[in-house]
XYZ file of C-alpha atoms in Angstrom:
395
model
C 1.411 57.799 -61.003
C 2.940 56.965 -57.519
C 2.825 53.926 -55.487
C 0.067 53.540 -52.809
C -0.533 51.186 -50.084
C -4.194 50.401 -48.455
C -3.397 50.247 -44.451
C -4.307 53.554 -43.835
C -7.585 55.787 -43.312
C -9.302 56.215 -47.158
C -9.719 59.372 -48.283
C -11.387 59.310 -51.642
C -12.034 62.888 -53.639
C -15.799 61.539 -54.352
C -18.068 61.275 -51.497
C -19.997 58.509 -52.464
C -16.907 56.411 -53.159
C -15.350 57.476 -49.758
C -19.104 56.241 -47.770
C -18.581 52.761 -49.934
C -14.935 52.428 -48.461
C -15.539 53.365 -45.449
C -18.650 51.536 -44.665
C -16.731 48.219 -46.343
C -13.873 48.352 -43.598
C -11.276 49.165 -45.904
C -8.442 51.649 -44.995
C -5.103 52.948 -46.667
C -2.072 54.412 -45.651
C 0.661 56.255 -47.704
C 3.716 55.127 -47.430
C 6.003 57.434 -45.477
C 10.131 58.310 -47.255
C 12.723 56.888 -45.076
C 14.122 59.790 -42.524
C 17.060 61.596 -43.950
C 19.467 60.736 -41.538
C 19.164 56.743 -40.860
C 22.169 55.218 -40.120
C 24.363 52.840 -41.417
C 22.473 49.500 -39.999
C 18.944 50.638 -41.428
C 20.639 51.189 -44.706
C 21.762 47.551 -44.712
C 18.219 46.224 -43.646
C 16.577 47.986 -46.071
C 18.993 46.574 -48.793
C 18.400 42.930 -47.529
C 14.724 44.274 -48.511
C 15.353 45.878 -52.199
C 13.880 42.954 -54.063
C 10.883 41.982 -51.699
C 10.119 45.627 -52.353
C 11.051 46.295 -55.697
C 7.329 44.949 -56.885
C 5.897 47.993 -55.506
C 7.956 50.199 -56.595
C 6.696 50.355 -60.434
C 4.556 53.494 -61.140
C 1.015 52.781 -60.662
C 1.077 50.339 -58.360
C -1.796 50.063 -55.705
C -0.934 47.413 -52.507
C -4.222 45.589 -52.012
C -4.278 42.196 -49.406
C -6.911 39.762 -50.254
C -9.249 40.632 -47.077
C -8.912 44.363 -48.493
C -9.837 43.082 -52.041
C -12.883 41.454 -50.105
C -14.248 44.407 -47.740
C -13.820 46.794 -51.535
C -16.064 45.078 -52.865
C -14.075 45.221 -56.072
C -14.569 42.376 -59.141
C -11.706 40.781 -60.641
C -12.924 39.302 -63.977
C -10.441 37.397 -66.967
C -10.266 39.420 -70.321
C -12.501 37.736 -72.851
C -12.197 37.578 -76.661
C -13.979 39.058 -79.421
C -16.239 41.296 -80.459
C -18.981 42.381 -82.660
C -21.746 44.463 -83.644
C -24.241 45.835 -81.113
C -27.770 45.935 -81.883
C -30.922 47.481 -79.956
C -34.117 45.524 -79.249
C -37.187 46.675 -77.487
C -39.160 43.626 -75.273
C -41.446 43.551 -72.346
C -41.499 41.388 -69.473
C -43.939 38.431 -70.133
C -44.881 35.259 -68.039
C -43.453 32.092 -69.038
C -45.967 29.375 -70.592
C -46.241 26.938 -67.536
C -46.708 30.373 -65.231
C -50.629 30.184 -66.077
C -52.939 27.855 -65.477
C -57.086 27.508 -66.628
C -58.240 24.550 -63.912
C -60.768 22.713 -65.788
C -62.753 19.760 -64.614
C -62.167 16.441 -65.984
C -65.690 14.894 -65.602
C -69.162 16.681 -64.832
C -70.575 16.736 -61.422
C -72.113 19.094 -58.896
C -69.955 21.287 -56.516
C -69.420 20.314 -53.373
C -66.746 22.376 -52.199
C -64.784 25.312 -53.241
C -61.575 25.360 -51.416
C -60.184 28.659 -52.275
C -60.771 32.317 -52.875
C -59.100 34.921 -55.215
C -55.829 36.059 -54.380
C -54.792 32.645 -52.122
C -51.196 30.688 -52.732
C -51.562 27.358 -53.417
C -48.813 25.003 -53.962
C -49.056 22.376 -57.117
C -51.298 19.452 -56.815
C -53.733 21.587 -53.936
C -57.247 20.907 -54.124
C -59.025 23.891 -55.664
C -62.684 22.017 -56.017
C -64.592 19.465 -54.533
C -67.192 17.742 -56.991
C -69.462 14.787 -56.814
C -70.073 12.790 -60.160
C -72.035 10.127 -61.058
C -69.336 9.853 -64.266
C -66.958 9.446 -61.797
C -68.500 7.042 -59.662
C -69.273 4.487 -62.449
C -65.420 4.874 -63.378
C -64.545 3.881 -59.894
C -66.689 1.331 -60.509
C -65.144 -0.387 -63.658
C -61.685 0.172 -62.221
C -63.039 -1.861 -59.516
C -64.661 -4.081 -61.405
C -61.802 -5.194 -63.875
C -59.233 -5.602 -60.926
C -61.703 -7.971 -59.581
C -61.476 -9.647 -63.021
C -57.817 -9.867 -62.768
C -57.105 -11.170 -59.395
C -59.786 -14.204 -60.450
C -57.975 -14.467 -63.898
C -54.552 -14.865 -61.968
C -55.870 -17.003 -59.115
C -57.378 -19.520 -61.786
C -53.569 -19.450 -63.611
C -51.724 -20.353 -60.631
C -54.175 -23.037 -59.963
C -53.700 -24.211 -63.645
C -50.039 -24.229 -63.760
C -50.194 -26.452 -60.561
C -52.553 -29.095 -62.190
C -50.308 -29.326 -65.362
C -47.615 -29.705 -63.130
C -48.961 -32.720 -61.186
C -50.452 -34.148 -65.295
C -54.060 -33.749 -64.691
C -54.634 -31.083 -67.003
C -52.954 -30.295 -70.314
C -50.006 -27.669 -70.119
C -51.890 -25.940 -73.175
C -55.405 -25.176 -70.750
C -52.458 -23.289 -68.337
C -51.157 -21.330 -71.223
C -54.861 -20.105 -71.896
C -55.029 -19.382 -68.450
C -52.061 -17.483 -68.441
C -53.200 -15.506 -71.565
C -56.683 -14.894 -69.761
C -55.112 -13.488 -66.864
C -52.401 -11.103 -68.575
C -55.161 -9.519 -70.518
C -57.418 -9.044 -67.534
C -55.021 -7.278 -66.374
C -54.256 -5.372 -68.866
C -58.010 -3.999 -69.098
C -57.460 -3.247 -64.941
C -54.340 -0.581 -65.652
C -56.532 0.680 -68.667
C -59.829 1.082 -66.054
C -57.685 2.535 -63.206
C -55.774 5.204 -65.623
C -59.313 6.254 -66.761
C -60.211 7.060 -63.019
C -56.925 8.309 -62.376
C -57.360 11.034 -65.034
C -61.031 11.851 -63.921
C -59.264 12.872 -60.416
C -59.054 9.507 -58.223
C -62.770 9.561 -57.303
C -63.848 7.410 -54.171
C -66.543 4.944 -54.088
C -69.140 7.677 -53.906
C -67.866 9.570 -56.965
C -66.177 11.939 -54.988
C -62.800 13.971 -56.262
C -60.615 16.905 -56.216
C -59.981 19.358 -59.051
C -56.394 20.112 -57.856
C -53.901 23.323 -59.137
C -50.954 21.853 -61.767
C -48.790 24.874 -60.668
C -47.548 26.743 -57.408
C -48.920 30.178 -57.653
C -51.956 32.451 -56.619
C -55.689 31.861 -57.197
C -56.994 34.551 -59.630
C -60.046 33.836 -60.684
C -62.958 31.554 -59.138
C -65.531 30.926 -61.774
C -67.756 28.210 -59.639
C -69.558 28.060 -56.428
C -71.018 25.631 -53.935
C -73.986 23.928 -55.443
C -73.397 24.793 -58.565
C -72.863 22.145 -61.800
C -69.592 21.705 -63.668
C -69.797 20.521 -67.269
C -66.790 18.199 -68.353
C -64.228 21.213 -69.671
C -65.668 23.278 -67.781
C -63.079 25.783 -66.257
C -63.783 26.069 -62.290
C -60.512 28.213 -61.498
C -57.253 30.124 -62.849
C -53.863 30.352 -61.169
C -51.116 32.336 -62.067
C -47.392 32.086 -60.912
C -45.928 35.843 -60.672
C -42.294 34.805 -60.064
C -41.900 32.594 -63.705
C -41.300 35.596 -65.568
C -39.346 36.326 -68.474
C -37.779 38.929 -71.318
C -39.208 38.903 -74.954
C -37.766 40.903 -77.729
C -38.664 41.630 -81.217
C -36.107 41.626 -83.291
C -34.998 42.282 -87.050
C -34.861 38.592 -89.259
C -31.763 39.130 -89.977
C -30.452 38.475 -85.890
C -32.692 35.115 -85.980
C -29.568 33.168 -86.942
C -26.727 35.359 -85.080
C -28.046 34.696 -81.852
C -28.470 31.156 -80.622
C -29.288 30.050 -76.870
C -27.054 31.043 -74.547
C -25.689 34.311 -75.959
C -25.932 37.007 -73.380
C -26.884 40.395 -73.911
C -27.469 43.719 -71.762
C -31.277 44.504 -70.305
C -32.582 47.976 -68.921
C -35.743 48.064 -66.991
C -37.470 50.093 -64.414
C -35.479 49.083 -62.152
C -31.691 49.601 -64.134
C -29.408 47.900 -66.157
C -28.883 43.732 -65.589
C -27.155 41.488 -67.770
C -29.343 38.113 -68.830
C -29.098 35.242 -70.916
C -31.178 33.777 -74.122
C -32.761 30.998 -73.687
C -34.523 30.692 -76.953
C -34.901 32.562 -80.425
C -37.922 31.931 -83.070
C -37.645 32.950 -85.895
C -40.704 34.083 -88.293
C -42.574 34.201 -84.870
C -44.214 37.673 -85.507
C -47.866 38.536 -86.303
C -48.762 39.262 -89.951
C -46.352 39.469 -92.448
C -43.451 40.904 -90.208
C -41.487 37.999 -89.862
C -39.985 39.590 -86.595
C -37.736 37.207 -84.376
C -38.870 36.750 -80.884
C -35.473 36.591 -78.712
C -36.654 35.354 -75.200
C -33.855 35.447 -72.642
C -33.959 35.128 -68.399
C -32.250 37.427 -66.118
C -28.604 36.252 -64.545
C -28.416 36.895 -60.770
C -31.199 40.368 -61.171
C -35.101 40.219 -60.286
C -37.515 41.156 -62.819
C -39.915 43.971 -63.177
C -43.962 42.800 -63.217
C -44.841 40.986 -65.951
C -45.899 44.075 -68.264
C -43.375 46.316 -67.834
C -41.467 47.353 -71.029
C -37.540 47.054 -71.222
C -35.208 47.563 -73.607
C -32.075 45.625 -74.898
C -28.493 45.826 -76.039
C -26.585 42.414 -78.044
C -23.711 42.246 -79.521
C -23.370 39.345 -82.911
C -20.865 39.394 -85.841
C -18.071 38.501 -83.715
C -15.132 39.600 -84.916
C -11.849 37.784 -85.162
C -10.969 35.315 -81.921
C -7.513 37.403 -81.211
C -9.920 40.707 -80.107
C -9.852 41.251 -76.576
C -12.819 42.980 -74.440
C -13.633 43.813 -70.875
C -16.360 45.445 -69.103
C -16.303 48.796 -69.942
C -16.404 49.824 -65.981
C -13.248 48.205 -66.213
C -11.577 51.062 -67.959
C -10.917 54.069 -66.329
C -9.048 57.290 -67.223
C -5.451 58.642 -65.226
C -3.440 61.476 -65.887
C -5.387 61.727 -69.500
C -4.265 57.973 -69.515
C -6.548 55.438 -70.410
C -5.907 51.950 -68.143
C -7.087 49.008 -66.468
C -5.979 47.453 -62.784
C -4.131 44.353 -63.635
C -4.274 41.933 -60.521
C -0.677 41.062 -59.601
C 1.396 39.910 -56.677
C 0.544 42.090 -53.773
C -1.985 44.416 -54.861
C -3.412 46.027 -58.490
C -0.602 47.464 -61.497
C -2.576 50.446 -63.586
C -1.862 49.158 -67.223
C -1.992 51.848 -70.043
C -4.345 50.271 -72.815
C -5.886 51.530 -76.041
C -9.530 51.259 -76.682
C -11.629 50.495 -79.568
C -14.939 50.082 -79.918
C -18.021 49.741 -77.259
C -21.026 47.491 -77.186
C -23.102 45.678 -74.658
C -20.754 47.243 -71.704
C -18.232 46.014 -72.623
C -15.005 47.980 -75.015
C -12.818 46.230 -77.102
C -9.141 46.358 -76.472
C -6.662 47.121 -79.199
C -3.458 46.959 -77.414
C -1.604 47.090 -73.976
C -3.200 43.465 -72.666
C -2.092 39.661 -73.872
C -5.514 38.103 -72.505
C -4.238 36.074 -69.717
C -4.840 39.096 -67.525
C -6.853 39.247 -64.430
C -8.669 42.817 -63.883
C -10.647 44.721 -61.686
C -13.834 45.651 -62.882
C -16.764 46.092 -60.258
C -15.572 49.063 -58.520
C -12.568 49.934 -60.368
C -12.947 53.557 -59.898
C -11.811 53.218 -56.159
C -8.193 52.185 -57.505
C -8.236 55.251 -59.749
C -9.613 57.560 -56.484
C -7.051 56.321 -54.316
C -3.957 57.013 -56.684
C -5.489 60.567 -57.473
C -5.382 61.226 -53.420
C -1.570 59.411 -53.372
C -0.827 62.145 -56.400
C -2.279 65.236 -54.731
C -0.230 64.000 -51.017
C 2.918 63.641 -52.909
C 2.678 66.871 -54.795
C 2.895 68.435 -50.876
C-alpha cells in the first residue's frame, strides 16, 4: 500500500464512487518522486523537512484536510464495545396511540355548523362542530349563577370583617362569613369546570366540538340540522406523521431489550437504524405470549402506516473488552482486511481481524485498542483511491 495525497483530480476505478467525488468537490493528486538530479541545496531543504514528512510516509497512508473530509462526505465514528447475539423480528409500521382521534360531543344538542370536510388539516383545539344545547345553556347558567353567589358571599365577608373590626359585631359572625364565602366559591370553580368540559357554551347554549390533535379530517359522521346525542361521535381525525415500528418478538427477548437499545430496520424504502422506545411483554393475542418491541426511527422517515418491515437486534452482550464498528467500516486491501484510522493529516489503513457480524456492525478481534477514530460512511473511497495510487505506481 503506497502513500496518497487528495489535491489532485480523483480518479476512482468505480463509476459511481468517482460521480460522488466529483460532484462533492473533492480532488487528489499523487505525489510526484523528487527529480534525480536536485542539487545540493534541495537536498538540505528537504532534510530540514524529514520529520514534518515522515507521518506520511507509513504504508497506507491517505492525506485528507478537514474541508476534504467535509466535501467526501465520509463519517468518522469512535469504536464501540461489545457484542452479542443477533436476532430477526418481523413488525409493521403502526400509528402511535395519540395519532387517532374519535371527536365525540360532550352534551346533546342540534347541529348548527359543520366546519370541516373529509380530507381537511386541522390543527389541535380547531372547531370541527357547531352545536346548540339546551344542556349546555342551563350549565352556563349555574356557572353563572354560583359566581353570582360568590361575589355576594365575599362582599358580605369583607363587610363583616370591617364591623368586627370597629366592635359592632362579634369576630365569630365574620368567621361564618368567611366560611360562607370560601364555600361559595368553591361550588363557582365546581359550576364553571362543568361548563368548561361541556365546551365553554355562551349564554345561548352555544359551543364548539373542537379536534384534540393536529392532523386530517377523515371521517364526518354529522350534518347541519341534524341532532347529536351526548357520546355521540360527530368526527375522526387522524395524524399520518405519528407513526411508529412494532415487532413481535420471541418471550425470551422481553427482558434483553429495554428502552433505548437500538436495532437495524428494513422497509420499502431501505435499511435505517431506530431506537426502542418501549417493550411489553405477554402483549400478544391468545396464548402466544409474544413481546411487542415498539421502537421510532433515528434521523429516517417512515413508510405509511401499514407497510410491513422487518428487523435485526443484537442482546447477550458479550464481555465489555469486545470492540465493534459498522461493518461499512471494514473494507478489504491487497486480500487485507482494514479500517481508516483518523490521524494527524489524513486516514492510516489499519490491518484488523474480524469476528462476528450482527446488526451492521462486526466485531473486532484484534488490530484496534478502542480509542480509535474511523471512517465509516463512505469508507470505500479511501480504499478506491489507494487502489488507483497502487495501479500509478506500478507504471
Amino acid at each position: 500500500m503506497a502513500k496518497r495525497n487528495f489535491n489532485g483530480a480523483l480518479r476512482v476505478g468505480a463509476a459511481a464512487a468517482l460521480a460522488l467525488l466529483v460532484g462533492g468537490g473533492l480532488y487528489f493528486a499523487m505525489q510526484k518522486p523528487a527529480a534525480e538530479g536536485r542539487d545540493d541545496h534541495a537536498g538540505q531543504v528537504e532534510g530540514d523537512h524529514a520529520g514534518e514528512d515522515a507521518a506520511q510516509d507509513a504504508e497506507g497512508f491517505v492525506a485528507l484536510t478537514p474541508a476534504q473530509l467535509q466535501a467526501t462526505g465520509i463519517g468518522v465514528v469512535g469504536v464501540s464495545r461489545g457484542g452479542g447475539q443477533e436476532t430477526r423480528l418481523s413488525g409493521r409500521v403502526e400509528p402511535m396511540v395519540d395519532a387517532r382521534a374519535v371527536v365525540a360531543a360532550s352534551v346533546g344538542g342540534r347541529v348548527e355548523r359543520v366546519l370541516i370536510a373529509p380530507g381537511q388539516s386541522v390543527r389541535a383545539g380547531q372547531p370541527l362542530v357547531s352545536l346548540v344545547s339546551g344542556d349546555a345553556a342551563s350549565l352556563r347558567a349555574e356557572a353563572d349563577a354560583a359566581q353570582a353567589v360568590y361575589v355576594a358571599a365575599e362582599q358580605s365577608h369583607r363587610r363583616d370583617e370591617e364591623l368586627a373590626d370597629q366592635g359592632v359585631i362579634a369576630r365569630r359572625e365574620a368567621e361564618v362569613s368567611h366560611a360562607q364565602a370560601l364555600s361559595a366559591q368553591s361550588t363557582a370553580r365546581a359550576a364553571q369546570a362543568r361548563a368548561a368540559a361541556a365546551g365553554a357554551p355562551d349564554i345561548a347554549g352555544r359551543l364548539n366540538v373542537t379536534s384534540p390533535i393536529a392532523g386530517v379530517v377523515t371521517n364526518v359522521q354529522v350534518g347541519p340540522g341534524g341532532f347529536v346525542a351526548q357520546g355521540g361521535v360527530v368526527a375522526e381525525v387522524t395524524n399520518p406523521a405519528r407513526v411508529e415500528l412494532v415487532f413481535n418478538a420471541p418471550p425470551a427477548l422481553a427482558a434483553a431489550v429495554r428502552a433505548g437499545s437500538t436495532l437495524r430496520a428494513t422497509g420499502p424504502n431501505g435499511a435505517f437504524d431506530a431506537v426502542v422506545i418501549g417493550v411489553a411483554a405477554d402483549a400478544g393475542t391468545g396464548e402466544s405470549g409474544a413481546t411487542v418491541i415498539r421502537a421510532r426511527p433515528s434521523g429516517a422517515s417512515l413508510p405509511p402506516a401499514g407497510s410491513a418491515v422487518t428487523g435485526s437486534i443484537v442482546t447477550g452482550e458479550a464481555e465489555a473488552s469486545g470492540l465493534t464498528v459498522p461493518t461499512e467500516a471494514v473494507q478489504t486491501v491487497e486480500g487485507d482486511t482494514v479500517v481508516f484510522v483518523l490521524v494527524q493529516g489524513g486516514f492510516q489503513a489499519t490491518p484488523v481481524l474480524t469476528g462476528r457480524q450482527a446488526s451492521s456492525r462486526t466485531e473486532i478481534l484484534r488490530g484496534l485498542t478502542g480509542t480509535e477514530r474511523i471512517a465509516s460512511t463512505n469508507a470505500f473511497l479511501l480504499k478506491a483511491e489507494m487502489a488507483k495510487g497502487e495501479a500509478e505506481h506500478g507504471h
